[in-house]
XYZ file of C-alpha atoms in Angstrom:
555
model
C 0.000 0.000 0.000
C 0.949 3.148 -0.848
C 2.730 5.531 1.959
C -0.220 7.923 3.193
C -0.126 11.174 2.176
C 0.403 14.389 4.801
C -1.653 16.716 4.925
C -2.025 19.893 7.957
C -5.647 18.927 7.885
C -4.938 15.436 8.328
C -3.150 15.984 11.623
C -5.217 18.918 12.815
C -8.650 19.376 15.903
C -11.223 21.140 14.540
C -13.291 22.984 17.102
C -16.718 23.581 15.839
C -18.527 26.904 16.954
C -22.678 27.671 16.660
C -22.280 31.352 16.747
C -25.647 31.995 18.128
C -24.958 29.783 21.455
C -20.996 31.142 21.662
C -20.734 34.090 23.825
C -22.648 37.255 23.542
C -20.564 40.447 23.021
C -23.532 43.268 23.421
C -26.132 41.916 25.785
C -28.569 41.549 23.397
C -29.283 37.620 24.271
C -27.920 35.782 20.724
C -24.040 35.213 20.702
C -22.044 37.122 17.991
C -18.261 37.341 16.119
C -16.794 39.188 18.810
C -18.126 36.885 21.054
C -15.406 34.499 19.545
C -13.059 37.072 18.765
C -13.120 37.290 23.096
C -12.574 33.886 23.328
C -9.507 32.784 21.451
C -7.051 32.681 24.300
C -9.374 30.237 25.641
C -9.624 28.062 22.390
C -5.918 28.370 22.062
C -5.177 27.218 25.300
C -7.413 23.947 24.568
C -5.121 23.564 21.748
C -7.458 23.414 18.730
C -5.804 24.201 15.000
C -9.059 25.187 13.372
C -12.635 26.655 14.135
C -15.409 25.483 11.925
C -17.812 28.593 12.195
C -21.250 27.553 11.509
C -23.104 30.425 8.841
C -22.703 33.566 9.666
C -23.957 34.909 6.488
C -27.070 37.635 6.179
C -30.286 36.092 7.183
C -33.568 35.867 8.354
C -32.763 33.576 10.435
C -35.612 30.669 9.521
C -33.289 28.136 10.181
C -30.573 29.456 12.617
C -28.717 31.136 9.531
C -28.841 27.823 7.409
C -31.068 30.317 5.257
C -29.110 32.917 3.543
C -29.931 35.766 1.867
C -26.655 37.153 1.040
C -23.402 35.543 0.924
C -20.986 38.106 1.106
C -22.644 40.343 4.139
C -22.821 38.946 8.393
C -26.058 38.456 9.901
C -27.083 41.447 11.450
C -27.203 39.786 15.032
C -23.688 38.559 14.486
C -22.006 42.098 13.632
C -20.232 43.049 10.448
C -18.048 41.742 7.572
C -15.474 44.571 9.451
C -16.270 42.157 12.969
C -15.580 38.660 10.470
C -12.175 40.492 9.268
C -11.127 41.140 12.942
C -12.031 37.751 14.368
C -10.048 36.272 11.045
C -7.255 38.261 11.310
C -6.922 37.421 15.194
C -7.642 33.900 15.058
C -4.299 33.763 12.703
C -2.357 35.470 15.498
C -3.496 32.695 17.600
C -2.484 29.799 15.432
C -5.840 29.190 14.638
C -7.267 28.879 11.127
C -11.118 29.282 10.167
C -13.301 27.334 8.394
C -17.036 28.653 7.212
C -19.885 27.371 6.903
C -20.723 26.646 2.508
C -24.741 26.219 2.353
C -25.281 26.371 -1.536
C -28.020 23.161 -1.569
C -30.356 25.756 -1.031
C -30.801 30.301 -0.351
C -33.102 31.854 1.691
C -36.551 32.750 0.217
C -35.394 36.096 0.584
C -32.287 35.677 -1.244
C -31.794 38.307 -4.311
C -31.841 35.660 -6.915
C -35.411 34.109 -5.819
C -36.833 36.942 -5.027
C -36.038 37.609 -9.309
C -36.652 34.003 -9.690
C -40.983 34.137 -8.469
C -41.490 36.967 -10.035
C -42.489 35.818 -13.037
C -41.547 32.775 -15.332
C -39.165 33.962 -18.101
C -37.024 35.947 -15.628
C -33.339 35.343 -16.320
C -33.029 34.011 -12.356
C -36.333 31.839 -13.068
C -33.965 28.801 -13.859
C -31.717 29.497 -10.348
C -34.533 26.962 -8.325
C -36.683 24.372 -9.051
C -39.624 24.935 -10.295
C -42.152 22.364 -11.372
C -46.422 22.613 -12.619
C -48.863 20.876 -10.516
C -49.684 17.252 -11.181
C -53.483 16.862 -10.968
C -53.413 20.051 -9.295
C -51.523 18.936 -6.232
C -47.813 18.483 -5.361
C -45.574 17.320 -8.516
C -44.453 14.550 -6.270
C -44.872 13.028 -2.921
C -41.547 14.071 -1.062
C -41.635 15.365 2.495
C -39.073 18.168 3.626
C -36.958 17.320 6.039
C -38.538 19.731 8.700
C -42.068 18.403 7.661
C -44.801 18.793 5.258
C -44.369 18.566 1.731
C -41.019 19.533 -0.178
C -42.811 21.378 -2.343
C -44.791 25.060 -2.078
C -47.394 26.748 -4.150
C -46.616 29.879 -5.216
C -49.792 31.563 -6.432
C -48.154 34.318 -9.172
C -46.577 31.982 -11.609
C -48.811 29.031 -10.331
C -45.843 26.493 -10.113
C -44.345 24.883 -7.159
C -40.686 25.252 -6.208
C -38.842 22.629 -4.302
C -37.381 22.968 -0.438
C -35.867 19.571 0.665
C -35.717 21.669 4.188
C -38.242 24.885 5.457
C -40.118 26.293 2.900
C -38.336 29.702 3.282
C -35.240 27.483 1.864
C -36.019 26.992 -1.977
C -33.459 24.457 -3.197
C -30.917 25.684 -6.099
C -31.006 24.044 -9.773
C -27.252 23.062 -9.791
C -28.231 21.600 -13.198
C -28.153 25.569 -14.690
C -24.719 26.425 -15.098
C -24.971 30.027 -13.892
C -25.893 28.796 -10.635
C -22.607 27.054 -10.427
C -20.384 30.199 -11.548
C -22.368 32.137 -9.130
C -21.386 29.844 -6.512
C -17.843 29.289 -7.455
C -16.979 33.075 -7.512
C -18.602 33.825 -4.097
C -16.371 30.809 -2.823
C -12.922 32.827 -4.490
C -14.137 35.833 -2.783
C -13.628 34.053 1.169
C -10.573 32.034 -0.651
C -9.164 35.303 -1.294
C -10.288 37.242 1.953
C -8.093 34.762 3.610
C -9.966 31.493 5.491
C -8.534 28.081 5.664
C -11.799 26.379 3.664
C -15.189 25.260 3.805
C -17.339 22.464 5.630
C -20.265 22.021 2.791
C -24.003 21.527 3.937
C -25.677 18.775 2.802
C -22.944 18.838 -0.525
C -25.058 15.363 -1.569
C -27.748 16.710 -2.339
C -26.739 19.373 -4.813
C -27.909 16.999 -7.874
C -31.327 15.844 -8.148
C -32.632 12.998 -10.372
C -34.137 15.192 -12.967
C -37.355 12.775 -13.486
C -38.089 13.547 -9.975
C -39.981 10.720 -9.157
C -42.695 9.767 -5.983
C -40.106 8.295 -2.744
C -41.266 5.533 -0.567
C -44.000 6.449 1.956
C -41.933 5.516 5.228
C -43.964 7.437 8.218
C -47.786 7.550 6.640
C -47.346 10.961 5.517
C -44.543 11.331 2.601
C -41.892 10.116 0.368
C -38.663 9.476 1.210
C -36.777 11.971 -1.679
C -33.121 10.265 -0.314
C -32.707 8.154 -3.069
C -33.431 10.608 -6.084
C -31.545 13.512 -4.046
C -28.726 12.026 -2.004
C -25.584 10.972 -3.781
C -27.259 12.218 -7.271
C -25.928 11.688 -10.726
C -23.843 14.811 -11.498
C -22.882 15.481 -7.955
C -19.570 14.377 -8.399
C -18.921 15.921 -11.732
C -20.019 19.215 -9.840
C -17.739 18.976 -6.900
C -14.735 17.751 -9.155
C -16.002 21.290 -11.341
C -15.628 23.001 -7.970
C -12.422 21.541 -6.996
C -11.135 22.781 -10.193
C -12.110 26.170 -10.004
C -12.000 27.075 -6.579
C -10.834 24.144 -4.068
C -6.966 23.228 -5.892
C -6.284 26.703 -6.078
C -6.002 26.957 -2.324
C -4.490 24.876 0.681
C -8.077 24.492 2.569
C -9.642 22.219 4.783
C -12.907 20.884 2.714
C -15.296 18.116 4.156
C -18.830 17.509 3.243
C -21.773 16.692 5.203
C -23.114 13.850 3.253
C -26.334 12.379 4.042
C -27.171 9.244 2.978
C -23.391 8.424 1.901
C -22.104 4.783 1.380
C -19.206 3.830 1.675
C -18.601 3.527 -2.540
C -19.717 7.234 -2.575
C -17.222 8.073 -0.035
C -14.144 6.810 -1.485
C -14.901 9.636 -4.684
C -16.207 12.372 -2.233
C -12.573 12.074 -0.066
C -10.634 10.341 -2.890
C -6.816 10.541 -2.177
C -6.408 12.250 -5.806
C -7.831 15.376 -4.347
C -10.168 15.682 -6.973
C -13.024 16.557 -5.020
C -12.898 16.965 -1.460
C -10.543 16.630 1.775
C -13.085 14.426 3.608
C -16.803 13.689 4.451
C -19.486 13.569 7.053
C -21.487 10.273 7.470
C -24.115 10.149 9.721
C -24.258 6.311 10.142
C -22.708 6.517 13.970
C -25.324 8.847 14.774
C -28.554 7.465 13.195
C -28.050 3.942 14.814
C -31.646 4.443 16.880
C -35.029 4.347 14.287
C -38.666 4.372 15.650
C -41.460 3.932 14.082
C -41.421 7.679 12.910
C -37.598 7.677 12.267
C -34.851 9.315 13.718
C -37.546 10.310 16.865
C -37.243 7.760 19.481
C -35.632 7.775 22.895
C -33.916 4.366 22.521
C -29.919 4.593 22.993
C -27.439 3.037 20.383
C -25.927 -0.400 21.653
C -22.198 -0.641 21.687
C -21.905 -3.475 19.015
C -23.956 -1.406 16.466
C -22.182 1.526 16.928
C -18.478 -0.170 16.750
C -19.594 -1.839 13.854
C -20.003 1.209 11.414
C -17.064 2.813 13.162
C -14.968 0.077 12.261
C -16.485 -0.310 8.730
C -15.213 3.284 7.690
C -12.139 2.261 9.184
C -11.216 -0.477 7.549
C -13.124 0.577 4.351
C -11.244 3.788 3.591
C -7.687 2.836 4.831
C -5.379 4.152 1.895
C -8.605 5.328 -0.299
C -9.864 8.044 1.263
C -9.743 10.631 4.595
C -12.511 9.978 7.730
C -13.917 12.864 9.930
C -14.378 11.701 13.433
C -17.471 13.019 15.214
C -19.898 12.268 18.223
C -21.352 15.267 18.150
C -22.323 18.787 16.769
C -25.289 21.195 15.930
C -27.576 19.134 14.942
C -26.817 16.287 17.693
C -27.917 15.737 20.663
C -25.134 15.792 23.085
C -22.321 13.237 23.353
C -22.149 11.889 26.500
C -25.940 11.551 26.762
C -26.875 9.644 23.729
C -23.574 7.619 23.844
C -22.514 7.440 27.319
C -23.778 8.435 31.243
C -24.758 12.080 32.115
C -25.324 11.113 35.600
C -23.336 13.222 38.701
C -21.399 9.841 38.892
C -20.376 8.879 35.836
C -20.341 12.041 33.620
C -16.643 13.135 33.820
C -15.146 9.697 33.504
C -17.772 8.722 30.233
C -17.011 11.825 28.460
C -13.531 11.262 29.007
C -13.811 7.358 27.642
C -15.853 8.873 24.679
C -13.628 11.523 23.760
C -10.505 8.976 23.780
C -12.154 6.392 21.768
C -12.912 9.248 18.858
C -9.926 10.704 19.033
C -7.430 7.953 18.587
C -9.412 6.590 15.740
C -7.736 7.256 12.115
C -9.319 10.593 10.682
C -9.281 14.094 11.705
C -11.462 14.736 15.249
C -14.047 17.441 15.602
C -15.272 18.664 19.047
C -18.784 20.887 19.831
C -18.536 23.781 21.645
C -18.671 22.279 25.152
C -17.883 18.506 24.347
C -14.535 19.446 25.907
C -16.281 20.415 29.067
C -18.838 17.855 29.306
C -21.526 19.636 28.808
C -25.195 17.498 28.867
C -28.704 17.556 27.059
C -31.066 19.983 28.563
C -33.577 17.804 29.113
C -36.540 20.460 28.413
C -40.086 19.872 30.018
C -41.901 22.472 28.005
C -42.425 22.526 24.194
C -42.486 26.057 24.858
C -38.514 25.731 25.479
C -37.580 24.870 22.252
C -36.375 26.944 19.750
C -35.601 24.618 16.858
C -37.563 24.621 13.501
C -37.016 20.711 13.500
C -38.067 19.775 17.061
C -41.502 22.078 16.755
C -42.334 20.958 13.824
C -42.302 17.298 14.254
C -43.908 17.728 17.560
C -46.982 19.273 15.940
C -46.891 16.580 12.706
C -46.929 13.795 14.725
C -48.688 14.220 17.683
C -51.424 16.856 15.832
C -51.814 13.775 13.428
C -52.591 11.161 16.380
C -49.641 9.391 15.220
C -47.211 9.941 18.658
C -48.510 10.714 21.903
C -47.659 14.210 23.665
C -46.097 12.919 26.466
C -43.608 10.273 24.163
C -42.709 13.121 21.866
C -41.361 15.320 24.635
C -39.418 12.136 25.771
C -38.077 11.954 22.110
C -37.495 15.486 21.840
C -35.057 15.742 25.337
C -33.500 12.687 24.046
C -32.721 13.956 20.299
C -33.832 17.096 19.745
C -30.793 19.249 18.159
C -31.621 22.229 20.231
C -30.127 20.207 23.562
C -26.118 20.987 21.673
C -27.386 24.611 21.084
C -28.259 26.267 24.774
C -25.515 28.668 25.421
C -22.198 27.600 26.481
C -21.528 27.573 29.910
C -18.334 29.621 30.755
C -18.459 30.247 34.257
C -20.956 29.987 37.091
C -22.932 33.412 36.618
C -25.882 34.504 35.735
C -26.664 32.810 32.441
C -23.658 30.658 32.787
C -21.696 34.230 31.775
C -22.966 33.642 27.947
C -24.617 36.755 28.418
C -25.979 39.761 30.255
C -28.837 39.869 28.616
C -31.550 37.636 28.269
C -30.528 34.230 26.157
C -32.128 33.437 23.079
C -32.900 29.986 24.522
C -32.413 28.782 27.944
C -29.117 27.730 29.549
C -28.717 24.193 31.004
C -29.735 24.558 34.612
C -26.559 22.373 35.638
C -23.879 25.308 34.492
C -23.102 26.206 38.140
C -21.018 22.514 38.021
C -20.498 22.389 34.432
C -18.453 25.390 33.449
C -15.223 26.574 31.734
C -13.851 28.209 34.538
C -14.048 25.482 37.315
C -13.211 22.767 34.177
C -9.840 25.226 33.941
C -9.321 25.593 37.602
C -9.737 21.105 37.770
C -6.677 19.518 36.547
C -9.003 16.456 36.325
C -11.297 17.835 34.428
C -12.864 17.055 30.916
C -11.288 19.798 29.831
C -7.787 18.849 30.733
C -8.077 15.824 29.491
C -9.087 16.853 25.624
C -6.320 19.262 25.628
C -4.076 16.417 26.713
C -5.519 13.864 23.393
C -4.994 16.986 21.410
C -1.196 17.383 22.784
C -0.465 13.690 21.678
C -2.072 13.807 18.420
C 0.278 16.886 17.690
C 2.960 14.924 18.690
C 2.935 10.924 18.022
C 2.370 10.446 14.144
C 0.741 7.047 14.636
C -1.973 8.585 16.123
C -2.838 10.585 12.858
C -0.926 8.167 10.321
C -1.053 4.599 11.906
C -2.978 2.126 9.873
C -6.358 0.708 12.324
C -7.129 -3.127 13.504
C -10.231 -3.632 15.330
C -9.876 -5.689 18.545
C -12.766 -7.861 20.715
C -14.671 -7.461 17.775
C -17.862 -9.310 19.199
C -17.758 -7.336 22.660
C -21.101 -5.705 23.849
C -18.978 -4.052 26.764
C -15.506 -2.739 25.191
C -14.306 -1.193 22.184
C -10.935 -1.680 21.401
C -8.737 -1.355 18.742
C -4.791 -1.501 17.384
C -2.896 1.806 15.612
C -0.042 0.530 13.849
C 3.063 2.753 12.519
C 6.538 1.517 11.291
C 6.768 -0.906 13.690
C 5.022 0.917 16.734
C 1.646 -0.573 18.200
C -0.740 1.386 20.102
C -3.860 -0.053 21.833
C -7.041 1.346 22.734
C -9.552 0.181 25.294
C -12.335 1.793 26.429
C -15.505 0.463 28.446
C -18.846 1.541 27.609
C -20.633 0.647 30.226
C -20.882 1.439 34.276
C -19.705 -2.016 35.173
C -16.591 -3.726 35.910
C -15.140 -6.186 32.811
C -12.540 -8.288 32.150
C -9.763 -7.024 29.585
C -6.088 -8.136 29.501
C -5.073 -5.802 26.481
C -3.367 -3.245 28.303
C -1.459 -5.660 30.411
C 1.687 -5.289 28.521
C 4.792 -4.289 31.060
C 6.992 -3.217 28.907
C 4.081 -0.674 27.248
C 3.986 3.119 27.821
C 0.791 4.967 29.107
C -0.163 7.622 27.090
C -3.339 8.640 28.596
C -6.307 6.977 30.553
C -9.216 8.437 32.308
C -8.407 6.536 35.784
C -5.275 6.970 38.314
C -4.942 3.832 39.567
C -5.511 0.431 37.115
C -6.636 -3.130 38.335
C -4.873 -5.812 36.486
C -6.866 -7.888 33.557
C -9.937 -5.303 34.430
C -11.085 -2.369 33.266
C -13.312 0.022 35.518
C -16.841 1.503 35.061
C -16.301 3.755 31.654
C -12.682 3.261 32.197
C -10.512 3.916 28.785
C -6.464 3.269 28.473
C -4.068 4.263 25.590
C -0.787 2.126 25.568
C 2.164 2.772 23.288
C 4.403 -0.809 22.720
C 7.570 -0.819 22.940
């Protein structure tokens, strides 16, 4: 096999930062660019390379800025494109390079170009969107949004119907028009050129659509499922290798994908080692382990075997073909350590510690959610009232307005999955409103910030904290770590994941326990082996403890 090749993104932490839930600069409630701009010492003392700044971009704000209505120009409650320069410009005197957010699946409704585009049907931006004539006066097809209701919306002055795989205020772009591709390219040259490090691309596999667009599946007694005419389409990769050729190679960036719906085939030509499209991808296999009846909401928690299973499977599957992202986590997630671990006053520290060591000694390049590092928790709201995301609200009303889910089981689903539980504010210190802000927050804080915090996790040398900037210290130092080739250990385990690195001749093994009991494991009981890290003090030979996790380096 072929000696893998280096790359800075390879080897780097990406920290990933929801601007809204950050830290608020002005009082008024929502968290903003200087926010972060405040907060770099902080970041740089964790020892992150690279922020991932989810959109910042001009809009109204439909779908916490995943909406945009002008690409070049900051959301008003963020600050300005002066505020974006300053908070660049600084996080390079930190060591710390910036990544934005690239939504071009879909605009805002109040975008420029669609507000040309439904004004009537031979205007030159009519072909920017999809737009499609009833079919028996309903709906062209069946296909459900992913935020509910149909993918599809009347518009009464042309009489067509545009499509919105998300909230109807987010019309979908026609990627088959080539216009819409130079406009995209040249806005992407014009952040190349102000200066960031490269892009992480929503929903990128969706940007070509099966142009028959035909009826999906009916999978939850209301619509299609579009995935299979949408995800993974049949240009998309001729579009992202047209990208890569007229933006991406003419820069040294960071560029992964979030790709829905990816297999592992599709993968290996997303984050091909030729570079010809992109540096690496998102799959969301890890994280959508749990189905109900009514999909992703359900309150059940993954089992260990699943979830090693399709870690392990992108492991193996694209050693030497193509790059992995490692994630638990992020905005649209519900928090690590509860869905995958124990949240409990007992176990929280030492679980988000195993988690965090098992992802981060894996081969591919880790991210870590605002707060992950300090083990921050799920909110666990009791109201729907609390919520504040589109998603959450949404299916509450589908489901339980169409007698399909109970109330009282959605609310359970919704503190269990909703996304809004990773986006209360981050809790910095033990002040009012965790210190996020002096004003009143644009969703509640997590009642538990008086434990959970920044400050106290930076006064603890125990703390989760400490420990993440410790993984990060050895992955900037040991190449095997970001290099060595993986080998999946106790394979069958319900209890343990554990796993081999292997690099010119040096072995390291990983164990971690995912449960809150004692079990038997003799991997670590090498003498001769160094400790590079483990979440306990003191070991007991041929066990491991409740949630207990141990790195060893072989001689």
């Amino acid at each position: 096999m072929a000696e893998e090749k280096k790359a800075w993104w390879k080897e780097a932490v990406i920290y990933q930062i929801y601007p809204r839930s950050f830290a608020d600069s002005n009082g008024d409630g929502i968290g903003d660019l200087n926010g972060i701009t405040a907060h770099l010492d902080y970041l740089e003392t964790l020892g992150i390379d690279v922020i991932w700044l989810s959109p910042v971009y001009k809009s109204p704000n439909d779908d916490n800025g995943y909406d945009i209505s002008d690409y070049r120009d900051i959301m008003d409650d963020f600050g300005t494109m002066e505020d974006f320069d300053r908070l660049l410009a600084e996080a390079h005197r930190h060591h710390i390079k910036i990544v934005m957010d690239l939504v071009v699946n879909h605009t805002s409704d109040e975008h420029a170009w669609f507000i040309e585009s439904r004004s009537s049907k031979d205007n030159p931006y009519r072909d920017y969107y999809i737009w499609k004539d009833p079919k028996n006066g309903k709906e062209p097809n069946n296909w459900g949004a992913c935020f509910g209701g149909s993918a599809w919306e009347f518009d009464e002055r042309t009489g067509m119907y545009y499509l919105h795989c998300f909230s109807k205020k987010q019309p979908d772009l026609n990627w088959e028009n080539p216009k819409v591709r130079d406009e995209v390219f040249d806005m992407m040259n014009w952040w190349c050129e102000k200066g960031i490090d490269g892009f992480r691309m929503d929903v990128i596999s969706m940007i070509s659509k099966d142009q028959s667009f035909p009826d999906g599946t009916v999978e939850d007694g209301l619509y299609g499922n579009f995935s299979p005419y949408v995800c993974n389409g049949p240009r998309v990769h001729e579009f992202l290798q047209e990208m890569n050729s007229r933006v991406l190679s003419h820069y040294d960036l960071l560029t992964v994908g979030e790709a829905a719906g990816v297999t592992i085939e599709e993968a290996q030509k997303y984050a091909n080692n030729e570079g010809t499209e992109l540096g690496m991808v998102f799959q969301f296999e890890h994280v959508d382990l749990v189905r109900g009846p009514i999909g992703k909401w359900t309150d059940q928690k993954p089992k260990l075997a699943d979830f090693r299973h399709i870690m392990n499977k992108w492991q193996y599957e694209l050693e030497g073909k193509a790059w992995n992202s490692l994630f638990l986590d992020n905005h649209d997630q519900p928090r690590a350590v509860s869905h995958f671990a124990n949240d409990s006053e007992k176990y929280r520290v030492v679980s988000a510690k195993m988690l965090a060591t098992c992802l981060h000694m894996l081969k591919g390049t880790p991210y870590i959610y605002q707060g992950e590092e300090l083990g921050m928790t799920n909110v666990y709201f009791d109201k729907l009232e609390d919520y504040r995301d589109i998603e959450s609200i949404n299916a509450f009303h589908q489901y339980v307005d169409n007698g399909l889910v109970k109330a009282e089981d959605m609310m359970r689903y919704l503190k269990e999955i909703s996304r809004d539980n990773a986006r209360t504010p981050m809790q910095w210190d033990d002040s009012k409103n965790a210190g996020f802000t002096d004003g009143t927050p644009w969703i509640n804080v997590n009642p538990n910030y008086k434990e959970i915090n920044a400050k106290a996790a930076l006064a603890d040398p125990d703390s989760v904290f400490h420990y993440y900037q410790e993984l990060i210290r050895l992955r900037h130092t040991l190449p095997i770590i970001v290099y060595g080739k993986f080998q999946g250990l106790l394979e069958d385990s319900e209890t343990i994941y554990a796993y081999k690195r292997i690099l010119d001749g040096q072995v390291l093994t990983v164990a971690c326990n995912f449960t809150d009991q004692e079990q038997d494991c003799v991997l670590c009981e090498d003498p001769t082996a160094e400790e590079l890290i483990s979440n306990y003090k003191g070991h007991k030979a041929g066990k491991l403890q409740p949630y207990e996790a141990r790195v060893i380096l072989h001689k």
